[in-house]
Coordinates of C-alpha atoms in Angstrom, one line a residue:
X28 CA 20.2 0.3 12.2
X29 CA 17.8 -0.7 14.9
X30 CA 14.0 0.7 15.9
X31 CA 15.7 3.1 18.4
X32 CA 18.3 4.8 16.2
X33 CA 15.8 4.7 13.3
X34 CA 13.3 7.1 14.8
X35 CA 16.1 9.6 16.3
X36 CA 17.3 9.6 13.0
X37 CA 14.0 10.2 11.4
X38 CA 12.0 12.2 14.5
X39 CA 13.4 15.9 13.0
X40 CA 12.0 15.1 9.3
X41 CA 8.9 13.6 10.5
X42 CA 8.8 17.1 12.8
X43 CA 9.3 19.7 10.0
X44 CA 7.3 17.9 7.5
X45 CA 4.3 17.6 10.1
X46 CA 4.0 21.3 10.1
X47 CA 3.0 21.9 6.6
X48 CA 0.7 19.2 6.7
X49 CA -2.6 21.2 6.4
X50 CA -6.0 20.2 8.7
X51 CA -8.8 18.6 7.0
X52 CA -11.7 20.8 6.4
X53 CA -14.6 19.9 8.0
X54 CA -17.4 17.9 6.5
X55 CA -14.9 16.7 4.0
X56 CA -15.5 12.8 2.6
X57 CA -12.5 10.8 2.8
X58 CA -11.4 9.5 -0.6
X59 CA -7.7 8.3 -0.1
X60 CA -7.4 8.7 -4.1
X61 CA -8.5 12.4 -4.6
X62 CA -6.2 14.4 -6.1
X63 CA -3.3 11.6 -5.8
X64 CA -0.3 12.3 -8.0
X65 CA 1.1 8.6 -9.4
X66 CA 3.5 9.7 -12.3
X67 CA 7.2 7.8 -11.2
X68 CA 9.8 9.9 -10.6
X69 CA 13.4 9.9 -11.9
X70 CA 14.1 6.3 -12.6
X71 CA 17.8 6.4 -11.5
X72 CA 16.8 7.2 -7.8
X73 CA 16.8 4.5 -5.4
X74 CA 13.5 2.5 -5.6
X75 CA 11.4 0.5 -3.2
X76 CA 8.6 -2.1 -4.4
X77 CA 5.7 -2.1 -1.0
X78 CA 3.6 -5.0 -1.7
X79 CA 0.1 -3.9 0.3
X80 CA -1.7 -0.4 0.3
X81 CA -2.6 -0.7 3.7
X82 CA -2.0 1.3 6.4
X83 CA 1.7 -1.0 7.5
X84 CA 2.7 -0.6 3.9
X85 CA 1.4 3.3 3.6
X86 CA 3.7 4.0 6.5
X87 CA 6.5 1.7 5.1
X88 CA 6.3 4.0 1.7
X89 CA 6.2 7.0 4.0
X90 CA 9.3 6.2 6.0
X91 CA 10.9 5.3 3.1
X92 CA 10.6 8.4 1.4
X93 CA 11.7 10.6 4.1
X94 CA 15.1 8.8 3.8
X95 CA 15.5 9.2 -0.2
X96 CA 13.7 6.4 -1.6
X97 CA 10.9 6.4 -4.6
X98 CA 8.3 4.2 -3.8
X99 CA 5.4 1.9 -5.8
X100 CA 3.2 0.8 -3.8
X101 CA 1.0 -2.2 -5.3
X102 CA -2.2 -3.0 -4.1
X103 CA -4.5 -5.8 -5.6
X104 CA -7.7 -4.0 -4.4
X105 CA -9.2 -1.3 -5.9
X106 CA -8.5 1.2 -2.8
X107 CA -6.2 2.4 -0.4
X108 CA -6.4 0.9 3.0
X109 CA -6.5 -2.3 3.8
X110 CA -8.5 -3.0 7.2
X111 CA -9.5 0.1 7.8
X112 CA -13.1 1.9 6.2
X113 CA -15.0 4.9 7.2
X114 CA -18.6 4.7 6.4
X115 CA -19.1 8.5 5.8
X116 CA -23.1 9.9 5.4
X117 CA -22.3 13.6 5.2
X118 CA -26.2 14.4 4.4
X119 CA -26.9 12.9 7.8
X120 CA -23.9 14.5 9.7
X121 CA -23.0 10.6 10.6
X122 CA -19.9 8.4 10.2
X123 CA -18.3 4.7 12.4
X124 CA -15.2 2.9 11.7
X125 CA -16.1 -0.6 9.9
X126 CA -12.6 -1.5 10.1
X127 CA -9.8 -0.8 12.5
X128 CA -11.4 1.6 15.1
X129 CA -10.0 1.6 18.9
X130 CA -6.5 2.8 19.8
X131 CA -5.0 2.2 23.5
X132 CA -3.5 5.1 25.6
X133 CA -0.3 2.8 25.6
X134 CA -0.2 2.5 22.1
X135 CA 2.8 5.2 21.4
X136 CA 3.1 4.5 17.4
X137 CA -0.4 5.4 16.1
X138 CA -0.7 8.5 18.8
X139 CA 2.5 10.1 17.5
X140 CA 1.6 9.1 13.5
X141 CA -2.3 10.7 14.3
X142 CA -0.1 13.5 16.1
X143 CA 2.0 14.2 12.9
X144 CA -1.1 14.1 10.5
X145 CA -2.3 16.9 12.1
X146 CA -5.7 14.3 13.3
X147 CA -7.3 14.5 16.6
X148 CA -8.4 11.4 19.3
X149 CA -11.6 11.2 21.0
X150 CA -12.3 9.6 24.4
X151 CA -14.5 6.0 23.3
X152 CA -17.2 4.9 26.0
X153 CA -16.2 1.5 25.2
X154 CA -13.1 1.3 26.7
X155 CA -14.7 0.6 29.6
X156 CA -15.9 -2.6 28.5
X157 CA -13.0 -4.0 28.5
X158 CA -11.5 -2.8 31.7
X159 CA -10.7 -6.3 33.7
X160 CA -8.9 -4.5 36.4
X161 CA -12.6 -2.0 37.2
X162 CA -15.7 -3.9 34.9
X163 CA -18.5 -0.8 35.0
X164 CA -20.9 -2.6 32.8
X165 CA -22.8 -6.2 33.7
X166 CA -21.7 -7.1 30.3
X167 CA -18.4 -8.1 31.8
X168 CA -19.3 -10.7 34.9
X169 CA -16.1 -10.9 36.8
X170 CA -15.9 -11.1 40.8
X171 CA -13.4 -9.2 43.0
X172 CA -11.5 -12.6 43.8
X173 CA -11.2 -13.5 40.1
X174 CA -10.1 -10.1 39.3
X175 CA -7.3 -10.0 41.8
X176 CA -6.8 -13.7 40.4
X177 CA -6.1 -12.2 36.7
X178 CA -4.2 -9.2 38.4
X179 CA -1.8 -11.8 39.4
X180 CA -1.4 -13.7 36.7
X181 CA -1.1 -10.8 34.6
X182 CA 1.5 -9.0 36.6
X183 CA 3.3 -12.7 37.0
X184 CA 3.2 -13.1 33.4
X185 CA 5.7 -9.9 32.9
X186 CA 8.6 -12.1 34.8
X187 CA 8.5 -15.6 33.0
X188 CA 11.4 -17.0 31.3
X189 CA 11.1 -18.6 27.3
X190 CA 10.9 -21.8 28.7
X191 CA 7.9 -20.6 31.1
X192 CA 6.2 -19.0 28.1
X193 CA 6.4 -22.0 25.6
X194 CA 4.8 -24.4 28.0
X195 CA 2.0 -21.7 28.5
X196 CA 1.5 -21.3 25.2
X197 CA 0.7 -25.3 24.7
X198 CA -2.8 -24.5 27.0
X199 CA -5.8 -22.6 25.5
X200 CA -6.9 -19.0 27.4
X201 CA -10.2 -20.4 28.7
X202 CA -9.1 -24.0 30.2
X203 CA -5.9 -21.6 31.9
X204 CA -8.3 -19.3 33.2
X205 CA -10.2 -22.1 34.6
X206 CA -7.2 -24.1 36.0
X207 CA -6.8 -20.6 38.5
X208 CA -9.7 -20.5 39.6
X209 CA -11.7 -18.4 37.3
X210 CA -15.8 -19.6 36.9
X211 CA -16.7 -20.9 34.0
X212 CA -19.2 -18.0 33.2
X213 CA -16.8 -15.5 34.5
X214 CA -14.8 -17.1 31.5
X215 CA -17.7 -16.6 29.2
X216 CA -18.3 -13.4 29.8
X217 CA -14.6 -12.7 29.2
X218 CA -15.0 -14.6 26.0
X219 CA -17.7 -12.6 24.8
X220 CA -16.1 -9.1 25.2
X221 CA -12.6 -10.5 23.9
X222 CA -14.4 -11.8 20.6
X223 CA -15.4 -8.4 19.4
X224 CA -11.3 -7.5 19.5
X225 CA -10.1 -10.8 18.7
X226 CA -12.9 -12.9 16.5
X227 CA -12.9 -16.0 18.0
X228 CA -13.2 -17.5 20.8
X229 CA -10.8 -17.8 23.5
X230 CA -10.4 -21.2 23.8
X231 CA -8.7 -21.4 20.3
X232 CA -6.0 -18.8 21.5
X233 CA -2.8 -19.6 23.1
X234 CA -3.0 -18.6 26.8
X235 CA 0.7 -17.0 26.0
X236 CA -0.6 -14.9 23.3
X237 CA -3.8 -13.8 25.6
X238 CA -1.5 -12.9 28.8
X239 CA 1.3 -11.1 26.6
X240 CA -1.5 -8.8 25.4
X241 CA -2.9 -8.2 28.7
X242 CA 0.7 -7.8 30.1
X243 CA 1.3 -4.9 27.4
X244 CA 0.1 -0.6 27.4
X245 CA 0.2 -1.6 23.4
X246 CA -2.4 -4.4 23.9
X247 CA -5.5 -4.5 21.1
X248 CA -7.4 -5.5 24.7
X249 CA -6.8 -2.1 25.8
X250 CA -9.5 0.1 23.7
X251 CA -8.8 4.3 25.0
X252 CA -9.9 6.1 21.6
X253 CA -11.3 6.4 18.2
X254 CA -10.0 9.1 15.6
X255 CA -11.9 11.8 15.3
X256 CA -13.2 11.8 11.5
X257 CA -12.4 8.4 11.1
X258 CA -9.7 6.2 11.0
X259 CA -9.5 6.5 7.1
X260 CA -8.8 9.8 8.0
X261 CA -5.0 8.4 8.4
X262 CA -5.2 6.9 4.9
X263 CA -6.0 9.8 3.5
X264 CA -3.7 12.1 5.2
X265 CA -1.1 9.8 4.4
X266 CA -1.5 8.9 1.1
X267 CA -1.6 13.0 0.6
X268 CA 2.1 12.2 2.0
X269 CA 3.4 10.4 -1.1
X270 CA 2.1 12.4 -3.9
X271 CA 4.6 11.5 -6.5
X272 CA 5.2 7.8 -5.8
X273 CA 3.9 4.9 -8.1
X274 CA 0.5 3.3 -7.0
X275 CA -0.7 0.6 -8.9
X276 CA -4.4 -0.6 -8.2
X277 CA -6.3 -3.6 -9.1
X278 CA -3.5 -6.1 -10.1
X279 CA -1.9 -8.2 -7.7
X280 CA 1.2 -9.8 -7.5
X281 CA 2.1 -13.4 -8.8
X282 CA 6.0 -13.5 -8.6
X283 CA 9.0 -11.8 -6.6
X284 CA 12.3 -13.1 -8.0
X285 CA 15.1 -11.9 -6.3
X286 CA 18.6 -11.5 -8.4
X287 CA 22.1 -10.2 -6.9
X288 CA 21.5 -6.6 -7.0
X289 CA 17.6 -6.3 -7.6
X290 CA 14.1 -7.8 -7.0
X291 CA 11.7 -7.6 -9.5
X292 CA 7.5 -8.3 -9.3
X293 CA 5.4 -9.7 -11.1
X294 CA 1.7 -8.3 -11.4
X295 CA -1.2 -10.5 -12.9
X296 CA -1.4 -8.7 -15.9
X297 CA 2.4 -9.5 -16.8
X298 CA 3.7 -6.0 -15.5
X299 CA 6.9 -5.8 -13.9
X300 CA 8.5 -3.6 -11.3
X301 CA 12.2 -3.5 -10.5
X302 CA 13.7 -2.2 -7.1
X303 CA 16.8 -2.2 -4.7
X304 CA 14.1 -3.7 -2.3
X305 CA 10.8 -4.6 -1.4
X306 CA 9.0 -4.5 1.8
X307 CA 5.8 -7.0 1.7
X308 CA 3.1 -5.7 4.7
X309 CA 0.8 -8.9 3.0
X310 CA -0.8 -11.3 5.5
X311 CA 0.9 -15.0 5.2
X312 CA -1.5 -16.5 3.5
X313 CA -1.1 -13.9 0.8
X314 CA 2.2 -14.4 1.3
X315 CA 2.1 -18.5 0.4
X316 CA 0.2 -17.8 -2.7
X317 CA 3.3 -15.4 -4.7
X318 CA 5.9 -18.1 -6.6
X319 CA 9.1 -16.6 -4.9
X320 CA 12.3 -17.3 -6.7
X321 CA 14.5 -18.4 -5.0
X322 CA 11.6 -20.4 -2.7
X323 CA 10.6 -19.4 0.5
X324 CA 12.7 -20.5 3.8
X325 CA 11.0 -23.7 5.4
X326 CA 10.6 -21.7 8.2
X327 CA 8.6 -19.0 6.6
X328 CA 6.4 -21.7 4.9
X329 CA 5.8 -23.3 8.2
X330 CA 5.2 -20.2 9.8
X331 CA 3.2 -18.8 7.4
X332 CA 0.7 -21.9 7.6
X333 CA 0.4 -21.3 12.1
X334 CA -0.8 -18.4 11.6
X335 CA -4.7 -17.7 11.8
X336 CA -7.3 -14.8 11.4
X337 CA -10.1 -14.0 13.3
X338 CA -13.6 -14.1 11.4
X339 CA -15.2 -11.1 12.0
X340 CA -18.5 -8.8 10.2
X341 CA -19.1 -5.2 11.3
X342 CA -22.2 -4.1 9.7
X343 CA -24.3 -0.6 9.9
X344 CA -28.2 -0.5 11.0
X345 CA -29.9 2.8 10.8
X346 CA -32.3 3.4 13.6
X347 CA -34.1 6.2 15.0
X348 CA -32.6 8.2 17.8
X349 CA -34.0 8.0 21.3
X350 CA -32.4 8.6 25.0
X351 CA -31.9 5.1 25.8
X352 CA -29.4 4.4 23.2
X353 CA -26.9 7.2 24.4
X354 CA -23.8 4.6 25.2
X355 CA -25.8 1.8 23.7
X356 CA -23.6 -1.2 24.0
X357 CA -25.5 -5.2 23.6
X358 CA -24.2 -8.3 23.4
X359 CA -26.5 -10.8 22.6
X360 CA -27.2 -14.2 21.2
X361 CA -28.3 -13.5 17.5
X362 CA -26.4 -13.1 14.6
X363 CA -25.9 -9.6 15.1
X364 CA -23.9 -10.8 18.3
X365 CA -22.7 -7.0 19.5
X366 CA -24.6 -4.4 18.9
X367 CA -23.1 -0.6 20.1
X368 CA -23.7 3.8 18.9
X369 CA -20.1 5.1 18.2
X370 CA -19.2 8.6 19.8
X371 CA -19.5 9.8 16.0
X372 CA -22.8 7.8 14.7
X373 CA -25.4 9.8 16.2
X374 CA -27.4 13.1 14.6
X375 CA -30.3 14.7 13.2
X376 CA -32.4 12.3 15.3
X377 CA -30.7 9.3 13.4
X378 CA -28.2 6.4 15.3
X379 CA -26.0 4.1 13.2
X380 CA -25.7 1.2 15.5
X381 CA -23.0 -1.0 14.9
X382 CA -23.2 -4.9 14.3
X383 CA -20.2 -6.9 15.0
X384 CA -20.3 -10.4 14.4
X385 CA -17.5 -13.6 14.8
X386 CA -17.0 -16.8 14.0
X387 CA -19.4 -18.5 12.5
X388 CA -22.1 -15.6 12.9
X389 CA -19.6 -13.9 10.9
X390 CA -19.3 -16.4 8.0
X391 CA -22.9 -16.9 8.3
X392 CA -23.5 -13.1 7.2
X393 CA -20.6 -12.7 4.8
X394 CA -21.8 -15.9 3.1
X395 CA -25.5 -14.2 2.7
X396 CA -26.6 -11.4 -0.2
X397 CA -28.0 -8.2 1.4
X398 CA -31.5 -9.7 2.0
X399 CA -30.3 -12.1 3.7
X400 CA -28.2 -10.2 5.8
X401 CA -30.9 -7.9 6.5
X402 CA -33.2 -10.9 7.6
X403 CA -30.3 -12.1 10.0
X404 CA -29.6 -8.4 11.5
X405 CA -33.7 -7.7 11.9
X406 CA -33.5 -10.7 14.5
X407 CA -31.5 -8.2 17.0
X408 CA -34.0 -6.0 16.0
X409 CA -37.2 -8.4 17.3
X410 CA -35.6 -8.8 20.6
X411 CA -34.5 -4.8 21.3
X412 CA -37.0 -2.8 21.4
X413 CA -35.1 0.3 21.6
X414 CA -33.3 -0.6 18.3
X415 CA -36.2 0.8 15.6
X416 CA -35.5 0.8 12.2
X417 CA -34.9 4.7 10.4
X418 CA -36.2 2.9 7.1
X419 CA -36.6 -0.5 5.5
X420 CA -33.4 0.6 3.8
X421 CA -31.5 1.4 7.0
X422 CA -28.4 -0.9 6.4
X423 CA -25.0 -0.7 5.4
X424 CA -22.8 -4.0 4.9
X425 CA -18.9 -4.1 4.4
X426 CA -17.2 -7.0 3.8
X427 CA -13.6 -7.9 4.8
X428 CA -13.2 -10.9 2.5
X429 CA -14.3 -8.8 -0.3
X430 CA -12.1 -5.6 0.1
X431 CA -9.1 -7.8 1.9
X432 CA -9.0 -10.8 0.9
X433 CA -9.5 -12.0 4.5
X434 CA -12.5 -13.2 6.7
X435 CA -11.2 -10.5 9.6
X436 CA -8.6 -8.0 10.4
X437 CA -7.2 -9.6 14.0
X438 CA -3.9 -11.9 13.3
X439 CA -4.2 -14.8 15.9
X440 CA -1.9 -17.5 17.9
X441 CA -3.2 -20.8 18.7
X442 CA -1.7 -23.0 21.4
X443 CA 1.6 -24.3 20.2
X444 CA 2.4 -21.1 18.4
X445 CA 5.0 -19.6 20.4
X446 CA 7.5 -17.6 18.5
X447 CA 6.7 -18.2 14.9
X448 CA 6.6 -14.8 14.5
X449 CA 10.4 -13.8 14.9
X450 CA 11.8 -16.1 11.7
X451 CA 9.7 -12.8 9.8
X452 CA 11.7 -10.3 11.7
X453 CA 15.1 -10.6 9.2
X454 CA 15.1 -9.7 6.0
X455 CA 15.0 -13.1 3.2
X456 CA 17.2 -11.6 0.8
X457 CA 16.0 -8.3 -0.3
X458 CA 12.7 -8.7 0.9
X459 CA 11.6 -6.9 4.6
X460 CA 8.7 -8.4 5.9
X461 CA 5.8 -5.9 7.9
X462 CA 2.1 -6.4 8.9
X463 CA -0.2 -6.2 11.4
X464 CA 0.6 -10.1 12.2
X465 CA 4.6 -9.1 12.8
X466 CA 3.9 -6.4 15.6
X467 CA 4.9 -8.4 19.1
X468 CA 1.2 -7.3 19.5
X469 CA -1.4 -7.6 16.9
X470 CA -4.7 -6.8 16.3
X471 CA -4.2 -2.9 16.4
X472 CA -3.6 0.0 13.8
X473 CA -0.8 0.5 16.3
X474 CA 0.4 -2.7 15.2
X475 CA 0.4 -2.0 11.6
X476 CA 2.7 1.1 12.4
X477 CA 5.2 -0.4 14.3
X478 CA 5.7 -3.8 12.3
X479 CA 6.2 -1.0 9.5
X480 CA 8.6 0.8 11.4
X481 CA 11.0 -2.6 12.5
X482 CA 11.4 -3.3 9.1
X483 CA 12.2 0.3 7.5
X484 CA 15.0 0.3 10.1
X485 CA 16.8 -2.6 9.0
X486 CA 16.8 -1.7 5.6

């Protein structure tokens, strides 16, 4: 069955069952766990094995369950979600996405999943950071010619043949942008908005990858909202969903072997699951470090070993409140690197600026303990003198490495990349392949829904 089919068939149960879904009170703390139901059902049912409690493999389990499956979900973390984490202060009426944040206008998947959960969007003043097409901000430094340059490009990009796309894939984003015309600090500036998205810098992403983005409504590039309450909001609400499936916390997976009529994992504490099939939503290098019997596909290996991650840290400050912050938005030079108030991190005279930090700035901060991360953050501090501290306390640090495993959240192509992604797209065996990395654009929640939803419909 392909995509198409797959949600017709499934668009009436996802409609009935939206409607009993109940609204979230408000004020209420997200905790993806609370009152979570993980006795198995009947054993003779068909069963499922998803491999990643994020939000691709929640959605997996979901879909899978509305057409007669019972699912375990196994997660090696001790929480729900993946990429996406709400930092939630209901004493001070405050709360920002350290995680996955933005969704696009174009981006069909996540609005009709935040649609069905009975979640609402809100407008993000950010968006318009990002706009090539109309910059409003002197954070993005782009001239009229070299935006009707990129227009063209863009809009040329849509008609290009395989063969046309694989030799623009061999040539880095910034030295394409260049060759037509575009200044080098017009390129800078570009890099510097596109690293807050992406991670890293442009010149170490395939000029392919960067125009397919910009070419697509789905694009990560293409920031419209943020979900009111939080993006864990969609955990939570979903993992409400599959009360009754098996969720198994804390104990990841060493082995998958694969027999004629079953698959069977292997957790590190010798437990074993058996299923008709599994559906792994881990990132590749994840991936690589399970012993697979039978081994892996060469392809898969290689492919597996292209694929990169941005490096990025997105970090609280607590400052006072005062007018010039409203739409604060900074990039700057220190370790801090972008500094900006969410629509939902200002009250009671209190603003939780966010820190955003890639690259090397990023490893710099992971790699430090809270003091030191403090000392790196007050730089920004030093040089802003709008940005004053609510208390010597004021900071909040979440890590992706720790709670992921990874050093970002932002799958990425380098030059000589092109189409490493498809040899995931069919099934190896009895395993179905999903993830943020697999959506033909990545770096989005949107992504992590629809990679979810290509695979459910080929099982």
């Amino acid at each position: 069955m392909n995509r198409k089919k797959f949600l017709k068939t499934l668009s009436t149960i996802a409609v009935v069952g939206a409607t009993s879904i109940p609204k979230k009170a408000h004020g209420q703390v997200i905790d993806p766990l609370k009152n979570l139901e993980t006795k198995p059902k009947n054993s003779n049912a068909k069963k499922a094995i998803i491999l990643g409690g994020g939000l691709s493999g929640l959605y997996a389990a979901y879909l899978l369950k509305q057409t007669g499956f019972e699912t375990i979900i196994i997660e090696k973390g001790d929480r729900l979600g993946g990429r996406i984490h709400t930092y939630k202060n209901t004493e001070l009426g405050i709360l920002q996405d350290l995680g996955g944040e933005w969704i696009g206008d174009g981006q069909s998947d996540i609005k009709s999943l935040v649609r069905q959960l009975n979640l609402e969007l809100l407008p993000s003043f950010v968006s318009e950071k990002f706009n090539i097409n109309q910059p409003k901000s002197d954070i993005l430094k782009i001239s009229e010619p070299s935006i009707e340059t990129l227009e063209k490009v863009i809009d040329l990009h849509k008609s290009l043949g395989s063969n046309q796309k694989q030799g623009l894939d061999k040539i880095n984003f910034s030295a394409y942008a260049r060759y037509q015309g575009i200044s080098e600090e017009e390129v800078k500036s570009l890099n510097q908005i596109y690293r807050i998205i992406l991670g890293e810098d442009l010149h170490k992403i395939s000029s392919e990858s960067v125009l397919d983005d910009l070419s697509a409504l789905q694009s990560a590039l293409k920031p419209k909202y943020v979900v009111k309450g939080g993006a864990e909001s969609i955990i939570t609400e979903l993992t409400n969903l599959l009360k009754g499936q098996e969720i198994s916390l804390g104990d990841p997976v060493v082995k998958v072997s694969q027999q004629k009529n079953q698959a069977v994992v292997e957790l590190s504490t010798g437990k074993t699951y058996k299923a008709s099939l599994v559906v792994c939503t881990l990132p590749t290098t994840a991936v690589l470090d399970i012993k697979w019997t039978p081994g892996l596909p060469k392809d898969l290996l290689y492919s597996g070993l292209r694929m990169q991650t941005g490096k990025i840290s997105k970090n609280l400050i607590l400052c006072k409140d005062k007018p010039s912050l409203n739409k604060y938005f900074q990039v700057t030079n220190t370790p801090a690197e972008t500094l900006y108030l969410g629509e939902q991190a200002l009250n009671s005279g209190m603003a939780a600026i966010t820190s955003i930090s890639t690259g090397d700035r990023a490893g710099l901060i992971e790699a430090g303990n809270n003091h030191q991360k403090q000392s790196l953050l007050k730089i920004a501090l030093d040089e802003y003198s709008e940005l004053e501290l609510a208390n010597e306390n004021a900071f909040y640090f979440h890590s992706f490495k720790a709670n992921t495993g990874r050093s970002g959240f932002v799958s990425l192509f380098p030059p000589g990349s092109f189409g490493i992604k498809e040899v995931w797209f069919e099934p190896f065996e009895r395993v179905f392949f999903a993830g943020e990395h697999l959506a033909p654009h990545t770096g989005s929640m949107d992504a992590a829904v629809a990679s979810a939803i290509q695979a459910i419909s080929k099982t």
